[in-house]
XYZ file of C-alpha atoms in Angstrom:
489
model
C -78.612 28.084 22.388
C -81.512 30.462 23.169
C -84.294 30.924 20.624
C -83.677 34.651 20.199
C -80.422 36.437 19.401
C -78.468 37.448 22.520
C -78.254 41.107 21.479
C -82.031 41.531 21.757
C -83.909 42.065 25.020
C -82.174 45.057 26.485
C -79.179 45.356 24.179
C -80.888 47.425 21.472
C -78.814 50.317 20.240
C -75.499 48.558 20.733
C -75.372 47.623 17.066
C -76.256 49.753 14.084
C -78.745 48.352 11.586
C -76.107 47.196 9.123
C -74.176 45.641 11.997
C -77.277 43.728 13.067
C -77.565 42.235 9.596
C -74.064 40.792 9.885
C -74.732 39.578 13.406
C -78.016 37.963 12.353
C -76.273 36.132 9.517
C -73.582 34.756 11.806
C -76.047 33.874 14.572
C -78.386 32.016 12.197
C -75.401 30.165 10.798
C -74.498 28.984 14.268
C -78.024 27.795 14.992
C -78.140 25.864 11.727
C -74.707 24.378 12.240
C -73.258 26.242 9.260
C -70.930 28.164 11.554
C -68.841 26.375 14.151
C -70.048 27.080 17.719
C -66.547 27.354 19.110
C -67.578 27.730 22.741
C -68.967 24.386 23.805
C -72.469 23.438 24.811
C -72.280 24.314 28.481
C -71.375 27.947 28.063
C -74.485 29.264 29.805
C -74.100 27.139 32.928
C -73.610 29.267 36.015
C -73.259 26.672 38.758
C -71.638 23.335 39.334
C -73.823 20.248 39.300
C -73.554 20.030 43.059
C -75.281 23.384 43.335
C -73.119 24.165 46.379
C -70.814 26.792 44.894
C -71.783 30.265 46.036
C -71.011 33.570 44.365
C -68.033 34.140 46.614
C -66.479 30.907 45.349
C -66.816 31.747 41.659
C -63.653 31.962 39.624
C -63.494 35.449 38.173
C -61.462 37.338 35.604
C -61.202 41.095 35.125
C -59.959 42.173 31.717
C -58.703 45.747 31.641
C -59.154 46.881 28.051
C -61.822 45.996 25.501
C -59.633 45.949 22.402
C -58.495 43.095 20.179
C -56.279 41.355 22.755
C -58.676 41.762 25.677
C -61.790 40.574 23.861
C -60.002 37.671 22.152
C -58.596 36.558 25.520
C -62.045 36.836 27.132
C -63.553 34.568 24.516
C -60.763 32.015 24.835
C -60.885 31.966 28.644
C -64.680 31.631 28.667
C -64.456 28.844 26.101
C -62.187 26.771 28.328
C -63.945 27.688 31.575
C -67.686 28.269 30.947
C -68.273 28.931 34.644
C -65.649 31.674 34.727
C -67.134 35.042 35.632
C -65.637 37.525 33.146
C -65.731 41.314 33.448
C -64.291 43.402 30.611
C -63.659 47.032 31.518
C -63.081 49.561 28.733
C -62.827 53.302 29.318
C -63.757 54.094 25.709
C -65.681 52.083 23.133
C -65.192 48.358 22.764
C -62.995 47.322 19.825
C -62.798 50.938 18.659
C -59.287 50.524 17.256
C -60.317 47.399 15.387
C -63.288 49.166 13.859
C -61.480 52.238 12.552
C -58.149 50.735 11.484
C -57.697 50.922 7.753
C -60.692 53.206 7.462
C -62.925 50.365 8.603
C -61.136 47.695 6.561
C -57.821 46.302 7.712
C -55.838 43.102 7.838
C -56.778 40.562 10.483
C -53.215 39.306 10.168
C -50.562 38.887 7.504
C -50.847 35.563 5.728
C -47.667 36.120 3.750
C -45.528 35.388 6.820
C -46.495 32.039 8.302
C -43.138 30.830 9.608
C -42.519 32.193 13.152
C -38.965 33.444 12.650
C -39.898 35.233 9.422
C -43.011 36.673 11.038
C -41.045 37.907 14.059
C -38.741 39.959 11.831
C -41.643 42.367 11.304
C -41.552 43.461 14.960
C -38.963 46.194 15.656
C -39.537 45.637 19.367
C -39.938 41.956 20.215
C -38.468 40.210 17.170
C -35.829 38.340 19.195
C -38.294 37.073 21.805
C -41.220 36.320 19.465
C -39.330 34.061 17.070
C -39.639 31.124 19.484
C -42.845 29.433 20.622
C -45.012 32.571 20.726
C -46.383 32.455 17.179
C -46.185 28.657 17.052
C -48.865 28.583 19.752
C -51.301 30.701 17.761
C -49.979 32.146 14.524
C -51.466 33.719 11.394
C -52.892 30.440 10.098
C -54.613 29.812 13.423
C -56.064 33.315 13.346
C -57.294 32.910 9.776
C -58.820 29.537 10.631
C -60.547 31.032 13.673
C -62.220 33.747 11.636
C -63.097 31.512 8.696
C -64.426 28.779 11.014
C -66.693 31.353 12.598
C -68.219 32.708 9.426
C -65.807 35.353 8.126
C -64.492 34.808 4.606
C -60.889 35.906 4.184
C -59.870 37.520 0.911
C -56.272 37.664 -0.295
C -54.967 36.588 3.106
C -56.774 39.534 4.715
C -60.240 40.285 6.046
C -62.586 43.237 6.386
C -62.483 43.833 10.104
C -65.760 45.740 10.181
C -67.417 42.358 9.782
C -64.884 40.495 11.890
C -65.234 42.915 14.797
C -68.994 42.429 14.735
C -68.433 38.701 14.807
C -66.380 39.095 17.963
C -69.212 41.150 19.460
C -71.649 38.337 18.721
C -69.437 35.813 20.433
C -68.994 38.116 23.402
C -72.779 38.068 23.767
C -72.831 34.299 23.323
C -70.280 33.581 26.012
C -71.884 35.915 28.561
C -69.109 38.441 28.435
C -71.668 41.042 27.323
C -73.588 41.265 30.610
C -70.285 41.933 32.342
C -68.980 44.509 29.893
C -68.287 47.875 31.468
C -67.692 50.725 29.023
C -66.830 54.287 29.979
C -65.036 53.224 33.148
C -61.358 52.811 33.934
C -59.296 50.776 36.353
C -57.223 52.988 38.622
C -55.449 50.214 40.498
C -55.735 46.950 42.359
C -54.599 45.483 45.632
C -54.140 41.836 46.559
C -56.029 40.575 49.606
C -54.962 37.963 52.144
C -56.418 35.177 49.991
C -54.364 36.209 46.972
C -57.334 37.674 45.096
C -57.234 41.015 43.357
C -59.436 43.856 44.527
C -59.772 46.007 41.427
C -60.701 49.669 41.798
C -62.990 50.939 39.024
C -63.766 54.614 38.489
C -65.803 56.763 36.132
C -64.419 60.262 35.755
C -67.591 61.908 34.484
C -69.390 61.178 37.735
C -68.441 60.518 41.320
C -68.252 56.745 40.945
C -65.983 54.182 42.587
C -66.474 50.434 42.621
C -64.404 47.463 43.723
C -64.383 44.114 41.938
C -62.866 40.951 43.350
C -61.018 38.778 40.833
C -58.878 35.662 40.815
C -57.172 36.789 37.624
C -56.486 40.115 35.940
C -55.523 40.596 32.312
C -54.130 43.993 31.316
C -54.755 44.640 27.624
C -54.926 48.417 27.548
C -52.819 49.100 24.473
C -50.702 52.228 24.837
C -52.940 53.753 27.515
C -51.267 55.159 30.612
C -53.866 53.222 32.603
C -52.125 49.947 31.810
C -48.632 51.240 32.486
C -49.691 52.567 35.890
C -51.344 49.260 36.768
C -48.232 47.322 35.756
C -45.916 49.623 37.714
C -48.126 49.244 40.789
C -47.393 45.526 40.734
C -43.646 45.792 40.394
C -43.117 46.106 36.661
C -40.767 48.533 35.002
C -41.991 50.516 32.000
C -39.946 51.289 28.910
C -41.040 54.854 28.074
C -43.480 54.741 25.147
C -42.750 56.711 21.976
C -44.719 56.944 18.712
C -44.211 54.384 15.967
C -45.712 54.087 12.465
C -45.870 57.689 11.335
C -45.205 59.689 8.184
C -42.296 62.063 7.586
C -42.536 65.821 7.294
C -40.056 67.022 4.677
C -38.306 70.400 4.695
C -38.719 71.067 0.954
C -42.113 72.779 0.723
C -42.073 72.433 -3.074
C -42.684 68.722 -2.577
C -46.286 69.621 -1.717
C -46.852 70.283 -5.428
C -46.471 66.521 -5.937
C -49.091 65.613 -3.328
C -50.836 62.427 -4.417
C -47.996 61.126 -6.601
C -47.188 57.519 -5.729
C -44.319 55.168 -6.515
C -44.866 51.416 -6.650
C -41.289 50.601 -5.715
C -38.536 52.724 -4.183
C -35.664 51.982 -1.829
C -35.332 54.416 1.067
C -32.558 54.643 3.644
C -33.021 56.472 6.938
C -29.867 58.164 8.245
C -29.884 58.945 11.966
C -27.307 60.773 14.057
C -27.711 58.284 16.895
C -26.708 55.314 14.740
C -23.136 55.414 13.491
C -23.400 52.198 11.520
C -26.555 51.879 9.470
C -28.721 48.924 10.506
C -30.134 46.854 7.635
C -33.682 47.491 8.893
C -33.202 51.213 8.227
C -33.192 50.511 4.492
C -36.589 49.500 3.138
C -38.025 48.813 -0.318
C -41.651 49.155 -1.371
C -44.397 51.678 -2.245
C -44.126 55.347 -1.298
C -46.564 58.256 -1.480
C -46.023 62.019 -1.605
C -48.351 63.965 0.702
C -48.962 67.675 1.144
C -46.620 67.651 4.158
C -43.991 65.126 3.060
C -43.690 61.397 2.458
C -45.815 58.408 3.462
C -46.526 54.853 2.350
C -45.360 51.415 3.545
C -41.652 52.202 3.092
C -41.824 55.317 5.260
C -44.001 53.658 7.895
C -41.609 50.727 8.224
C -38.657 53.085 8.574
C -40.507 55.087 11.225
C -41.107 51.892 13.190
C -37.519 50.659 13.058
C -36.149 54.092 13.878
C -38.902 55.103 16.313
C -36.809 55.581 19.446
C -33.824 57.202 17.713
C -36.124 59.544 15.788
C -37.787 60.533 19.056
C -34.415 61.220 20.665
C -33.324 63.302 17.657
C -36.614 65.267 17.743
C -37.574 63.762 14.383
C -34.638 65.295 12.530
C -33.010 62.939 10.026
C -31.897 62.403 6.452
C -33.800 60.194 4.037
C -32.056 58.941 0.900
C -34.455 57.631 -1.760
C -33.647 55.528 -4.815
C -36.620 56.078 -7.126
C -35.585 53.368 -9.611
C -33.962 50.669 -7.427
C -34.094 47.978 -10.107
C -31.868 49.926 -12.513
C -28.148 50.414 -11.788
C -26.904 54.008 -11.879
C -24.667 53.326 -14.872
C -27.675 51.985 -16.760
C -29.645 55.075 -15.752
C -26.940 57.253 -17.299
C -26.868 55.124 -20.446
C -30.660 55.384 -20.855
C -30.529 59.178 -20.446
C -27.726 59.542 -22.971
C -29.568 57.330 -25.464
C -32.722 59.346 -24.936
C -30.801 62.565 -25.607
C -29.625 61.159 -28.947
C -32.948 59.601 -29.980
C -35.150 62.553 -28.972
C -32.828 65.444 -29.752
C -35.602 67.578 -31.256
C -38.168 66.870 -28.520
C -38.736 68.999 -25.450
C -37.399 67.427 -22.264
C -40.717 67.902 -20.457
C -42.718 66.032 -23.105
C -40.417 63.113 -23.872
C -38.726 61.282 -21.018
C -37.542 57.671 -20.553
C -40.462 55.308 -19.966
C -38.041 52.737 -18.542
C -37.962 54.693 -15.289
C -41.712 54.327 -14.702
C -42.039 57.933 -13.526
C -45.087 60.163 -13.908
C -44.876 63.500 -15.739
C -45.444 65.579 -12.595
C -42.453 64.005 -10.908
C -40.306 64.339 -14.033
C -41.115 68.048 -14.158
C -40.153 68.355 -10.485
C -36.840 66.643 -11.256
C -36.124 69.097 -14.084
C -36.890 71.973 -11.736
C -34.432 70.625 -9.157
C -31.738 70.515 -11.860
C -32.605 74.048 -13.025
C -33.611 72.770 -16.455
C -36.299 74.489 -18.524
C -38.931 71.960 -19.571
C -39.245 73.664 -22.965
C -35.601 73.135 -23.888
C -34.760 70.395 -26.371
C -32.937 67.213 -25.447
C -30.111 68.114 -27.822
C -29.229 71.150 -25.691
C -29.095 69.333 -22.317
C -25.470 69.149 -21.120
C -24.181 65.674 -20.250
C -23.180 66.989 -16.828
C -26.860 67.650 -16.123
C -27.774 64.136 -17.244
C -25.190 62.679 -14.849
C -26.597 64.849 -12.061
C -30.150 63.705 -12.870
C -29.068 60.060 -12.737
C -27.429 60.583 -9.358
C -30.478 62.387 -7.989
C -32.829 59.631 -9.151
C -30.664 57.054 -7.392
C -29.696 59.036 -4.283
C -32.209 61.813 -3.712
C -31.688 63.161 -0.210
C -34.595 64.653 1.721
C -34.417 66.404 5.070
C -36.871 65.018 7.632
C -37.959 67.822 9.969
C -40.795 66.191 11.880
C -43.346 63.434 12.034
C -46.779 63.460 10.521
C -49.740 61.299 11.460
C -50.828 58.065 9.881
C -54.516 58.052 10.735
C -55.027 54.342 10.026
C -52.344 53.207 12.466
C -51.627 54.435 15.971
C -48.912 52.374 17.562
C -46.306 53.004 20.234
C -42.914 51.513 20.980
C -42.390 50.807 24.676
C -44.317 49.340 27.586
C -43.814 46.381 29.921
C -40.538 44.588 29.058
C -41.009 41.094 27.662
C -38.354 39.865 30.089
C -40.822 40.490 32.936
C -43.505 38.117 31.661
C -43.606 34.468 30.629
C -44.382 34.363 26.910
C -45.648 30.791 27.211
C -48.490 31.923 29.515
C -48.418 35.762 29.298
C -48.319 35.758 33.113
C -46.355 38.319 35.062
C -43.120 37.195 36.683
C -43.715 39.824 39.355
C -47.300 39.068 40.414
C -49.045 35.668 40.209
C -52.327 35.557 38.242
C -51.599 38.904 36.571
C -51.440 38.661 32.774
C -50.596 40.991 29.906
C -51.374 40.958 26.185
C -51.141 43.327 23.250
C -49.496 46.693 22.900
C -49.178 47.305 26.646
C -46.068 45.152 26.264
C -42.896 46.380 24.588
C -43.927 44.822 21.278
C -44.847 46.669 18.112
C -44.986 45.617 14.495
C -44.750 47.311 11.142
C -47.890 48.069 9.170
C -49.755 45.218 7.501
C -51.674 43.275 10.157
C -48.710 42.471 12.391
C -49.893 44.461 15.410
C -53.265 42.736 15.310
C -51.537 39.349 15.113
C -49.589 40.202 18.259
C -52.925 40.999 19.929
C -54.583 37.748 18.771
C -51.615 35.587 19.793
C -51.069 37.243 23.161
C -54.794 37.240 23.889
C -55.119 33.588 22.922
C -52.202 32.507 25.112
C -53.386 34.578 28.081
C -56.963 33.356 27.672
C -55.770 29.757 27.454
C -53.692 30.124 30.608
C -56.483 31.781 32.584
C -59.160 29.404 31.322
C -57.038 26.384 32.190
C -56.272 27.669 35.683
C -59.928 28.507 36.297
C -61.104 25.095 35.076
C -58.703 23.322 37.394
C -59.827 25.441 40.348
C -63.493 24.858 39.560
C -62.877 21.118 39.268
C -61.204 21.081 42.673
C -64.142 22.966 44.186
C -66.641 20.524 42.708
C -64.647 17.553 43.968
C -64.551 19.110 47.425
C -68.328 19.640 47.314
C -68.893 16.015 46.312
C -66.721 14.832 49.176
C -68.732 16.960 51.595
C -71.985 15.542 50.234
C -70.700 12.009 50.647
C -69.551 12.522 54.207
């Protein structure tokens, strides 16, 4: 390891001051042995011992996309094949999605789902295919171990990815990916020459710039960018049209905006779509929900938006949402509690005294009274039983009209992409084009909120990086053996 940090000497400005502090801590830990190296001692070697291998004989990898999957794969490939020449091309900023997800803090993975089949059930697209060997190769525990082994402390089965993303940056520097990083440029296509190598066309739109890079292997990890879909289609892949996933619901009732900020720790919500005659179990979800100034949000709504993403798109985001605000209390018990409350609080105003068993806030209770045309100043004794029955039914089956989708700024996920049937999940290699690999959201895989989309990126990147690194190592070994034979002859 060099005596000075690899981000100095020409890399100033890439990290902010607070980022440098984190990087310094991790780098010092590696030098002292407190943090596991993870890349092997020969990572800086550029030539074989024979010294005969020229630049044209180098094994090379072009990674299209500098997000979670692409960077993770780069590190893994470089770990297994230190001599591998790696170029990571990103048209925007490296790891930008990782940095801003969750407002700068998001889950590395989801440690509550460690068994592959249970984990796979959190992927509306991909759950059938991913429940096999995919997550067994590199699952949530492996991801958590990777981060913790490299100096990132996980808290409550999650991790602050501001620090974790910086850690990945440090290791990119360490494994010589940094000198080959290319930001602000995009890949517009690639041909395959007579020797089976890719000739990758790189462009920069802001200036008249075109470059060509030769590569033995190409990994497409472009997320939901059209760049990746075009590249895949160029090499024989079909593309399932991408549509938004993980979004909030706009609700027709404008009066709901008065409740903006009111949250519920546990509701059960059922999404009713015209395109689905028989309700799928995934379209009923239980969990927290939040009222926003435009409608409804929270984990329950986001999960429903993911499972109904394509049907919602087809129906132009028009649907019915039935919400049970007190799912742990049967409707008959709700009626009984209301009737008892009427008797016990006959002289109290309905707006000031309401059943605490329901766990509702006063603002929401007032909204409920308004919906039932009840004056909050009336006394419980004067409330007709028919109104109490109607209130119970509304609390258990409140129907909202969904009239559009909102934005969930912390998640930006699409459903669609390269079909999983067109790649080998054991290697992430294309079945259409040898030595072409895919990982991450460019594939038709998307998860619900809670770290699942990042886990797909880590797993796919790890498998692709392992495959590429192994292939490159074998090729390099063959070249070195051939050189030794030539020297001996």
